[in-house]
Coordinates of N, CA and C in Angstrom, one line a residue:
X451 N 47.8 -174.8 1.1 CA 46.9 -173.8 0.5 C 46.0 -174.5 -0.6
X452 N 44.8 -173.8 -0.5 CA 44.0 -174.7 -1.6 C 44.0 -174.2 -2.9
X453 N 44.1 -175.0 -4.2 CA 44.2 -174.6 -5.1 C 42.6 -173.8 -6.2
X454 N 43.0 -172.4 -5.7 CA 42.5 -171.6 -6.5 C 42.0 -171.9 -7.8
X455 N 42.7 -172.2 -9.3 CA 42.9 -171.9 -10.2 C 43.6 -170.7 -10.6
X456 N 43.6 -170.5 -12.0 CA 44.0 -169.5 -12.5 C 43.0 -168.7 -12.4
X457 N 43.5 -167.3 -12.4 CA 42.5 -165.8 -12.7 C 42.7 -165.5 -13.3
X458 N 41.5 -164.9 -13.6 CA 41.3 -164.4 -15.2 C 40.3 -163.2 -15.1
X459 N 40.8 -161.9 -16.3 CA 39.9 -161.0 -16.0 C 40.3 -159.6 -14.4
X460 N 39.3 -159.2 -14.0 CA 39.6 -158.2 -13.5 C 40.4 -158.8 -11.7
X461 N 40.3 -160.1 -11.4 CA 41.0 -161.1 -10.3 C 42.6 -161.2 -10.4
X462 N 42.8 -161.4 -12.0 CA 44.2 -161.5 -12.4 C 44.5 -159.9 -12.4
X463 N 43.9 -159.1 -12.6 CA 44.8 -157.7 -13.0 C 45.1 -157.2 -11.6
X464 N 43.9 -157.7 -10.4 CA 44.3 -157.7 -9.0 C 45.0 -158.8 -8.2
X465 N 45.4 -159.4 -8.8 CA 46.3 -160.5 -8.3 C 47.4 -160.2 -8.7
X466 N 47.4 -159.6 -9.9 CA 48.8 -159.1 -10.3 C 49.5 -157.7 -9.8
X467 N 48.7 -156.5 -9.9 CA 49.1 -155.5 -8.9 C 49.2 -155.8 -7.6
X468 N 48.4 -156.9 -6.6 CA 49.3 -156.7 -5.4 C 50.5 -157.5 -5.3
X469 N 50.6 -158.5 -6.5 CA 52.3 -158.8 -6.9 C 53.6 -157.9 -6.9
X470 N 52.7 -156.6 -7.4 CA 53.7 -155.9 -7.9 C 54.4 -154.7 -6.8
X471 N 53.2 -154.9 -5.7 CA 53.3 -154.2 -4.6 C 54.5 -155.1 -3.7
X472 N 54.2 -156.1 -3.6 CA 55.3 -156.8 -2.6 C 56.5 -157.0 -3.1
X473 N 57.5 -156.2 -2.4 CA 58.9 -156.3 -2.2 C 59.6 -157.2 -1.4
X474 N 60.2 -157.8 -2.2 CA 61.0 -159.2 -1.7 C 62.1 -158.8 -0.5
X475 N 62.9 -157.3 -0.6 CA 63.6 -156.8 0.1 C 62.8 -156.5 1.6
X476 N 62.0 -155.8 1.7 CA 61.2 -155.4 2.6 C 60.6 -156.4 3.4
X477 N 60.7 -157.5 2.2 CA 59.6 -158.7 3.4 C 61.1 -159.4 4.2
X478 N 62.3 -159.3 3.6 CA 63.5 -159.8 4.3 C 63.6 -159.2 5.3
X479 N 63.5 -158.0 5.3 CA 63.9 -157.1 6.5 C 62.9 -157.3 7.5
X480 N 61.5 -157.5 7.3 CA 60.4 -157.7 8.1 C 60.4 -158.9 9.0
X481 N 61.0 -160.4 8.2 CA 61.7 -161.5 9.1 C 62.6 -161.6 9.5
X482 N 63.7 -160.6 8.8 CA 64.6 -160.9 9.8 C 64.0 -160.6 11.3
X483 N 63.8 -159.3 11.5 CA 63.3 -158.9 12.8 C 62.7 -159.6 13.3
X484 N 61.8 -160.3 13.1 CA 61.2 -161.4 13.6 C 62.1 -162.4 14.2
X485 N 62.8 -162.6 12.9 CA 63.6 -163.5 14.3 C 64.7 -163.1 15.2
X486 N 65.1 -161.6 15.1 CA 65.7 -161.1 16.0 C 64.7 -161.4 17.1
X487 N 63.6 -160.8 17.2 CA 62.6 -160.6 18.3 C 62.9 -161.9 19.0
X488 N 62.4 -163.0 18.0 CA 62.3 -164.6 18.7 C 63.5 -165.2 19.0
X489 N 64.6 -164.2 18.4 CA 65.7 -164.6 18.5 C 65.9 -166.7 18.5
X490 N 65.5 -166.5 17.3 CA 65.5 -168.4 16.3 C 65.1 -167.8 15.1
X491 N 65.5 -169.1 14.3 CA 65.5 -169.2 12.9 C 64.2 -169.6 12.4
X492 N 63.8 -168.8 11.7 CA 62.7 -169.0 11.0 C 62.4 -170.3 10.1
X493 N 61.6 -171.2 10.1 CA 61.2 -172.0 9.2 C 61.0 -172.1 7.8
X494 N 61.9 -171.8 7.0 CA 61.9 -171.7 5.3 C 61.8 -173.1 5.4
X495 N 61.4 -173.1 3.7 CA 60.9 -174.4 2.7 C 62.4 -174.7 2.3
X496 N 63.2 -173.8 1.9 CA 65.0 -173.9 1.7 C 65.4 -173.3 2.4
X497 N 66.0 -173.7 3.9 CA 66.6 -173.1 4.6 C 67.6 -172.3 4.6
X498 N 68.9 -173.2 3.6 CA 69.8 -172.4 3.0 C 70.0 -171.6 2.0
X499 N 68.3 -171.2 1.5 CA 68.2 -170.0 0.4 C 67.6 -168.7 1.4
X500 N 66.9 -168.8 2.4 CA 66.4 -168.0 3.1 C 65.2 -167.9 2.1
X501 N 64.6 -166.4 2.3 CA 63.5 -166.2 1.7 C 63.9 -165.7 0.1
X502 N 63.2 -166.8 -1.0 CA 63.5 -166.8 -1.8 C 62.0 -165.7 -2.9
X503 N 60.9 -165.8 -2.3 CA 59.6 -165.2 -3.2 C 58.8 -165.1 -2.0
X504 N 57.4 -164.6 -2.6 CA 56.2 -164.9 -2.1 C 55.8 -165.7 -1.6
X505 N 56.1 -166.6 -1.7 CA 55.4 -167.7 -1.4 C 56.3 -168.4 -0.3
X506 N 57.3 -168.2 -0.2 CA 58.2 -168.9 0.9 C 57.7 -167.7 2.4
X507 N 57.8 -166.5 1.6 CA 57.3 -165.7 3.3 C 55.6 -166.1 3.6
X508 N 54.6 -166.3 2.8 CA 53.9 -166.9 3.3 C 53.5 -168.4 3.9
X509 N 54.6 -169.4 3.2 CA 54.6 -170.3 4.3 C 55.6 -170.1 5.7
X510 N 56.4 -169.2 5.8 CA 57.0 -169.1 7.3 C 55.9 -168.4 8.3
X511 N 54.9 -167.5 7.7 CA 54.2 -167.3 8.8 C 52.3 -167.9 8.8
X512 N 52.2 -168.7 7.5 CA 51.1 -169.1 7.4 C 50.2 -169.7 8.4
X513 N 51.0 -170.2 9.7 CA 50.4 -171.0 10.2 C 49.4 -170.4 12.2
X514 N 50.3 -168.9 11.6 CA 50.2 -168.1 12.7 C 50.9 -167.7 14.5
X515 N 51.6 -169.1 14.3 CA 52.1 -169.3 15.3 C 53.2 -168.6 15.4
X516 N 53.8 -168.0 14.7 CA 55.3 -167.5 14.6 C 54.9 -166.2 15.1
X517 N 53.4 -165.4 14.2 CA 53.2 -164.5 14.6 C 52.6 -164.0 16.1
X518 N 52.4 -165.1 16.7 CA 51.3 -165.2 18.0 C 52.6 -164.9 19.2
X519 N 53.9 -165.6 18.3 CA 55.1 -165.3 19.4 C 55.8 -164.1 19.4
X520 N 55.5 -163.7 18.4 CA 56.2 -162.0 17.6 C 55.1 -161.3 19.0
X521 N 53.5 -161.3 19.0 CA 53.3 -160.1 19.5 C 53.4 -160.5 20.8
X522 N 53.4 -162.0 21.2 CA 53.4 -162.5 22.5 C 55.1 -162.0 23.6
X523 N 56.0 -161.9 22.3 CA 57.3 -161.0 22.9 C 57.5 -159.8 23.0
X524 N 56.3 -159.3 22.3 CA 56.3 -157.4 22.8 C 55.1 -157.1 23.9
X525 N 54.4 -157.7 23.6 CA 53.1 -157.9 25.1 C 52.7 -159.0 25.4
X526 N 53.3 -160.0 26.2 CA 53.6 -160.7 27.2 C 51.9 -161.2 27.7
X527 N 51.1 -162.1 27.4 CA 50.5 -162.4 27.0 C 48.9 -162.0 26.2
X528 N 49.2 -161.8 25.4 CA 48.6 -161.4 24.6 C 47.6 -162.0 23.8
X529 N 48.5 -163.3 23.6 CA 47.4 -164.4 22.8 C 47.7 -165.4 24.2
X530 N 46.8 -165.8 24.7 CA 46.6 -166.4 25.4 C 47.1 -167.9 25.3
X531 N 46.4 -168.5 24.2 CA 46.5 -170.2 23.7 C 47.0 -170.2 22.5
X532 N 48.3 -170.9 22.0 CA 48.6 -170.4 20.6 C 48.2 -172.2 20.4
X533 N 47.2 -171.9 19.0 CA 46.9 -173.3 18.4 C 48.2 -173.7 17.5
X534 N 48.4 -175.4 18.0 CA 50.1 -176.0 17.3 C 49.1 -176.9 16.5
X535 N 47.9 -177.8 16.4 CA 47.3 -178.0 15.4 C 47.5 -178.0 14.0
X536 N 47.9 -178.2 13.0 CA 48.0 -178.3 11.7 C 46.7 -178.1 10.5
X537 N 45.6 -178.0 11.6 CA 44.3 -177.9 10.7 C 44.1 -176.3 10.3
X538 N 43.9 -176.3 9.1 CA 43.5 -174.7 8.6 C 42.8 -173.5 9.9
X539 N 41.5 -174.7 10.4 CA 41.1 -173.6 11.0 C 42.0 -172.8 12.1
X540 N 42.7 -173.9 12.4 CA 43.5 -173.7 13.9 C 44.4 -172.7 13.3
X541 N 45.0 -172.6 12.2 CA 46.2 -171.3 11.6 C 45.4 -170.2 11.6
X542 N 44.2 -170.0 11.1 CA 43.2 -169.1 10.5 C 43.1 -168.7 12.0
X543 N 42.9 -169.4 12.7 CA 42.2 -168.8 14.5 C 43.8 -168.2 14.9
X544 N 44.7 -169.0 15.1 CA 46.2 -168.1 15.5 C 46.4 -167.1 14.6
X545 N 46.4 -166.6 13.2 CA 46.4 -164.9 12.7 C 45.2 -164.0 13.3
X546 N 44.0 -165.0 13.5 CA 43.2 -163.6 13.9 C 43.0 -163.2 15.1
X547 N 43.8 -163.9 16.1 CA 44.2 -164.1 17.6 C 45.4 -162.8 17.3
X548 N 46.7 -163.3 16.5 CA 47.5 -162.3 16.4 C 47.0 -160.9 16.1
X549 N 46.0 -160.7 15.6 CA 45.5 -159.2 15.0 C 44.8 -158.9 15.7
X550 N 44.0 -159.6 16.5 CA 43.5 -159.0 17.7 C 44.6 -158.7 18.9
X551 N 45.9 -159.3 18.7 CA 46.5 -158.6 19.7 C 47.2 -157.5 19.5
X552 N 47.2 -157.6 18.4 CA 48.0 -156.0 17.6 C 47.3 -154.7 17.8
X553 N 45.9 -155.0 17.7 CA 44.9 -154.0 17.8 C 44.7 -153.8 19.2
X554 N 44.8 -154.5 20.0 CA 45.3 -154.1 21.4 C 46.3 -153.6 22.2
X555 N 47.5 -154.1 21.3 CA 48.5 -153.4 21.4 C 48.9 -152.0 21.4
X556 N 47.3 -151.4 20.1 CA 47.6 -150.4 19.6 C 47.4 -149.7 18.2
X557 N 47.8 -150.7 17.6 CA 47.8 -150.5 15.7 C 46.0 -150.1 15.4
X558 N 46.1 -149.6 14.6 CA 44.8 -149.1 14.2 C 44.1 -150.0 13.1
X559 N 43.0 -150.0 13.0 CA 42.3 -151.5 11.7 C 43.2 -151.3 10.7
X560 N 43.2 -149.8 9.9 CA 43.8 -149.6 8.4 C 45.4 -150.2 8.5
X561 N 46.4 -150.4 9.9 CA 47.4 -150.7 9.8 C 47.7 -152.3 9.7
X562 N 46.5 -152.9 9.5 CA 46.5 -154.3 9.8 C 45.7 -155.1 8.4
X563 N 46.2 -156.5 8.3 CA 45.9 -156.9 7.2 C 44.8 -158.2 7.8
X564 N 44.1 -158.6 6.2 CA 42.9 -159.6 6.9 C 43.6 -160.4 6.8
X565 N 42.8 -161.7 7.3 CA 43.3 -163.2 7.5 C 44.0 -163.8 5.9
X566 N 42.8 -163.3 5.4 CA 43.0 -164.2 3.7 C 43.9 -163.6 2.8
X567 N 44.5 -162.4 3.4 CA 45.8 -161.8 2.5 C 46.9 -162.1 2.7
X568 N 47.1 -162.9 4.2 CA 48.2 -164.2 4.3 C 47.3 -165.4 4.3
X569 N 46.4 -165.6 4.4 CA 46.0 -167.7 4.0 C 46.1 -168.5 2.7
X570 N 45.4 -166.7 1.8 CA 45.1 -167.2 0.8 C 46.4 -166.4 -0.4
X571 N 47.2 -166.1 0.2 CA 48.1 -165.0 -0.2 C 47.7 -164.1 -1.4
X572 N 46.6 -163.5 -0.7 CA 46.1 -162.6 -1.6 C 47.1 -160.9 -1.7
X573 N 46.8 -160.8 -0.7 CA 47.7 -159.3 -0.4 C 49.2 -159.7 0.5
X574 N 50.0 -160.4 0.3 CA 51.2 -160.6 1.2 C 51.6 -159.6 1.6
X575 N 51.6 -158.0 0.6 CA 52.9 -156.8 0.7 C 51.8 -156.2 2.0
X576 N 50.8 -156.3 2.3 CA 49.9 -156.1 3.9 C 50.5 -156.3 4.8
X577 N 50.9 -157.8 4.8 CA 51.2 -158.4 5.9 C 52.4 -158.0 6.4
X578 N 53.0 -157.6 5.5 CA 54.6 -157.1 5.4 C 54.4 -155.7 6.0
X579 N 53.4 -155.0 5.6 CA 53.1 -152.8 6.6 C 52.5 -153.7 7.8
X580 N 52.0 -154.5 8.4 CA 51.5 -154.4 9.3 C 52.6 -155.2 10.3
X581 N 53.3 -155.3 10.1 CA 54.9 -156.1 10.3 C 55.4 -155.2 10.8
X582 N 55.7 -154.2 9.7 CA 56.7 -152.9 10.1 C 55.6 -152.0 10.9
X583 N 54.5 -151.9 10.9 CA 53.5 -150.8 12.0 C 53.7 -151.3 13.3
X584 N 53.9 -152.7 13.5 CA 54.0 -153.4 14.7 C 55.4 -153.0 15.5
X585 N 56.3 -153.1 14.4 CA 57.5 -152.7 15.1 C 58.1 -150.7 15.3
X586 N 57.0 -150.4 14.7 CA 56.8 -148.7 15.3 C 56.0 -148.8 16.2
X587 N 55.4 -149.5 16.3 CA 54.6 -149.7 17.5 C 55.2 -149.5 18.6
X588 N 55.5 -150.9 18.7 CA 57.1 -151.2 19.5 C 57.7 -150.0 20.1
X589 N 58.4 -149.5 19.2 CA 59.3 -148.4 19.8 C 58.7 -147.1 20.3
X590 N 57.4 -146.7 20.0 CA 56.4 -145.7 20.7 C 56.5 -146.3 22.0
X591 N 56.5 -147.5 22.3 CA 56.0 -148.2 23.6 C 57.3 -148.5 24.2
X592 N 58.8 -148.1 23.8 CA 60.2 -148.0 24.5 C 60.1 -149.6 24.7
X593 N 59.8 -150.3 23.5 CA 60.4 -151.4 23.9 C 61.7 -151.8 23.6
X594 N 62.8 -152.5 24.1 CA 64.6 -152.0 24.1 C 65.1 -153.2 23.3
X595 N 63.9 -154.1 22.7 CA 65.0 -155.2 22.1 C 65.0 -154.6 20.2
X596 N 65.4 -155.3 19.6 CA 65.7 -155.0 18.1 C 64.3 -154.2 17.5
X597 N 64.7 -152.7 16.3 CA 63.3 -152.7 16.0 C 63.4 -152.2 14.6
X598 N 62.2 -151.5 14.1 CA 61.9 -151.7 12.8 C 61.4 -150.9 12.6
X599 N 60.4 -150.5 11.2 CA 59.5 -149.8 10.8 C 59.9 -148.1 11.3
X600 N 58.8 -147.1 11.2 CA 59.1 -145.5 12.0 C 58.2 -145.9 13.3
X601 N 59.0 -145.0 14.2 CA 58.7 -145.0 15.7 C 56.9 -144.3 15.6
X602 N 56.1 -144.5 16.1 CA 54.7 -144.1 16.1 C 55.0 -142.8 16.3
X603 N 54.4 -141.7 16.3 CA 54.6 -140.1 17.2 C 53.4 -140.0 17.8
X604 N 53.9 -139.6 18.9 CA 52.8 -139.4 19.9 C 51.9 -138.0 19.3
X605 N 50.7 -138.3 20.0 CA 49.4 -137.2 19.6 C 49.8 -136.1 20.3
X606 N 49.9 -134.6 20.0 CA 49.9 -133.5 20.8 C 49.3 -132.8 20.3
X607 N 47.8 -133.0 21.3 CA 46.7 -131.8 20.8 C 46.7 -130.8 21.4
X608 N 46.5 -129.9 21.3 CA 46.6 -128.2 22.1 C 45.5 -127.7 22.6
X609 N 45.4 -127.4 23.4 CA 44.2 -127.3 24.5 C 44.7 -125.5 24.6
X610 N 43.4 -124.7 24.3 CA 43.5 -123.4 24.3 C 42.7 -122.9 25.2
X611 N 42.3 -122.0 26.7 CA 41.6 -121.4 27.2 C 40.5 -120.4 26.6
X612 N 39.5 -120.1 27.6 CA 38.3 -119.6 26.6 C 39.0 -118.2 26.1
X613 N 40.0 -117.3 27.3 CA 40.5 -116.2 27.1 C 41.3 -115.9 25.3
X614 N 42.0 -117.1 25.2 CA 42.9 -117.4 24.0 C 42.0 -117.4 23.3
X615 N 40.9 -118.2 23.0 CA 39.9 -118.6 22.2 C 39.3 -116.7 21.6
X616 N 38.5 -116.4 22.3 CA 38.1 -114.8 22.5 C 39.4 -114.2 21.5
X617 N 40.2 -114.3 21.7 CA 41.4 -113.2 21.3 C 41.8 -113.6 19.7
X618 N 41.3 -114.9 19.6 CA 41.6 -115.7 18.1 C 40.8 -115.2 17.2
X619 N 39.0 -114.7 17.9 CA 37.7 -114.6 17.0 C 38.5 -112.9 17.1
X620 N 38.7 -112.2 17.2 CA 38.9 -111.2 17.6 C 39.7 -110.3 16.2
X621 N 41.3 -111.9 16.5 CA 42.2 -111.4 15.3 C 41.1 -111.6 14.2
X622 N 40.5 -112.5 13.8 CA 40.3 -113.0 12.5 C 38.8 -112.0 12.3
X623 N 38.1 -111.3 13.1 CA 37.6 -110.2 12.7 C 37.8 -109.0 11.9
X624 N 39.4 -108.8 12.9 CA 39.8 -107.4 12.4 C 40.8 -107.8 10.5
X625 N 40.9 -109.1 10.9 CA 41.7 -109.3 9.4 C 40.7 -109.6 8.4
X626 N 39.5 -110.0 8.0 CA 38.7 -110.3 7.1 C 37.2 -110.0 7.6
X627 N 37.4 -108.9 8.7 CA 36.2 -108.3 8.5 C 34.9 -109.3 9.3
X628 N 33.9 -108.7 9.7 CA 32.9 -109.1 10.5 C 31.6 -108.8 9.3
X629 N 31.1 -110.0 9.9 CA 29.6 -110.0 9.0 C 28.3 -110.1 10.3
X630 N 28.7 -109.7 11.4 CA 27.8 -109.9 12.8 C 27.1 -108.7 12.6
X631 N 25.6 -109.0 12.8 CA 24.7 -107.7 12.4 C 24.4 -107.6 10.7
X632 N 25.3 -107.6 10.2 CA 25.5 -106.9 8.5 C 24.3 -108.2 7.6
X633 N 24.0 -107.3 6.7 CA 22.8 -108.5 5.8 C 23.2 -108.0 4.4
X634 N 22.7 -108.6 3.1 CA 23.0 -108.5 2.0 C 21.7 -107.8 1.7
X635 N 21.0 -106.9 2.2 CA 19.6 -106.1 1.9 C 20.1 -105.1 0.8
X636 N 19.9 -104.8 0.2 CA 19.7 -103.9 -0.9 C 21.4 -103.7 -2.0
X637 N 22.4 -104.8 -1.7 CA 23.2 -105.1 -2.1 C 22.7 -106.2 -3.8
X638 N 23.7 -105.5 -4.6 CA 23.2 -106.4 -6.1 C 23.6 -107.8 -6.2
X639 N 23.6 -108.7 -6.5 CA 24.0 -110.3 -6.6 C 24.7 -110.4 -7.4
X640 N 26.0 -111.1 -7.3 CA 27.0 -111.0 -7.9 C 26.2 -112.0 -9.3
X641 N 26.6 -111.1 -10.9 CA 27.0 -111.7 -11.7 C 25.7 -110.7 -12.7
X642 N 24.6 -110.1 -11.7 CA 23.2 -109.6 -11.8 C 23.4 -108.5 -12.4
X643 N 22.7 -107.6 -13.3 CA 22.8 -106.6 -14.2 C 22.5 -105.4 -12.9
X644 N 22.9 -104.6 -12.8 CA 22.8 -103.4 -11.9 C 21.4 -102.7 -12.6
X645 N 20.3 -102.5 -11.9 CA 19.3 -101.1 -12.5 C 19.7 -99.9 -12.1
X646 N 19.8 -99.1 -13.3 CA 19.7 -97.6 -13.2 C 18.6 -96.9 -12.9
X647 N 18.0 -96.5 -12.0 CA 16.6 -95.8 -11.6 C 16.2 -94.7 -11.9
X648 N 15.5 -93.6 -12.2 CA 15.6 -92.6 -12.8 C 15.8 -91.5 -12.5
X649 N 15.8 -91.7 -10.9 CA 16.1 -90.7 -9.4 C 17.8 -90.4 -9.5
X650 N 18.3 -91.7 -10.4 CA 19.9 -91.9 -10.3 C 20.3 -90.5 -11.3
X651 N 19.5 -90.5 -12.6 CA 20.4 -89.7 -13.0 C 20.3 -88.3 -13.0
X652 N 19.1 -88.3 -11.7 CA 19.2 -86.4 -11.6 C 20.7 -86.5 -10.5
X653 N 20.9 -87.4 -9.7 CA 22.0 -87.2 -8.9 C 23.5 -87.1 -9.4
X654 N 23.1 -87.8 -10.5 CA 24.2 -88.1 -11.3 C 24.7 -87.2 -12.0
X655 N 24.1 -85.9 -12.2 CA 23.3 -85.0 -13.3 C 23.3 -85.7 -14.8
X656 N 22.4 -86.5 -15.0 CA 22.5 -87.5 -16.0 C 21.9 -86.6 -16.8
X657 N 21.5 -86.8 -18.1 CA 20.1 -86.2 -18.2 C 19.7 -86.8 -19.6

């Protein structure tokens, strides 16, 4: 990773709330399943601490490839060429290979994170919902190995005939009334002083 600097100003107060967003618990649960899926052990920096921060879940999947095998085990090929290269661009090209297979998959843009929120570990706790969206995904799609996240729910839109439709305009007539035909002609405006005319108060027997 290349060194940034420090932030300062309104970078640090956003550097620090998506700090505060990422859960160390939740990003465990998100690799484990991973490597259930790949069924192998994940590449930590201390193997025998597991995932210790931030920064250790973004180097187990920084390089893309872990992830290219995550969607390449739920749809079978998906990423086509996974780059093993070590050069930035080649990791950069394997995440955005993997998110285009996600989005093929299924997942919708909002459920998916950009490249630089794991390169540059700007937003990690992203990477982590679009982890768990992947594996609802999953299970919308009855896939039977290990899973995660909520199961997607299927769309059920309701298709009503013109008959039904007719019967709908019908109710909502008789309950609040029809304005078809009717005009606001010689009606006062609401809020408007009412005139008394002087025809009114012989009816009235005003006098």
């Amino acid at each position: 990773m290349a060194y940034h600097g420090p932030a300062y100003g309104l970078s640090r107060e956003c550097q620090m709330k998506s700090q505060a967003k990422f859960s160390l618990e939740r990003a465990r649960e998100a690799l484990d399943w991973v490597e259930a899926v790949l069924d192998r052990q994940l590449n930590y920096p201390q193997p025998a601490e597991g995932l210790r921060d931030q920064l250790d879940f973004a180097h187990v999947l920084k390089d893309g490839i872990t992830l290219c095998e995550l969607i390449n085990s739920l749809e079978p090929g998906a990423v086509k060429k996974i780059n093993t290269m070590k050069a930035p661009f080649k990791q950069r090209e394997n995440v955005e290979l993997f998110l285009k297979g996600c989005e093929n998959y299924g997942l919708k843009s909002q459920d998916l994170f950009q490249v630089n929120d794991l390169y540059e570990h700007k937003n990690l706790y992203m990477v982590v919902d679009t982890i768990f969206a992947l594996g609802g995904m999953a299970q919308k799609k009855n896939w039977d190995g290990p899973t995660i996240g909520v199961k997607v729910a299927d769309e059920n839109p309701r298709e009503f005939s013109a008959d039904q439709l007719a019967e709908s305009h019908k109710i909502i007539g008789l309950q609040y009334g029809s304005n078809k035909g009717a005009t606001q002609s010689g009606m006062t405006p609401y809020g408007a002083t009412r005139q008394i005319l002087p025809d009114e108060f012989a009816h009235n027997g005003m006098h």
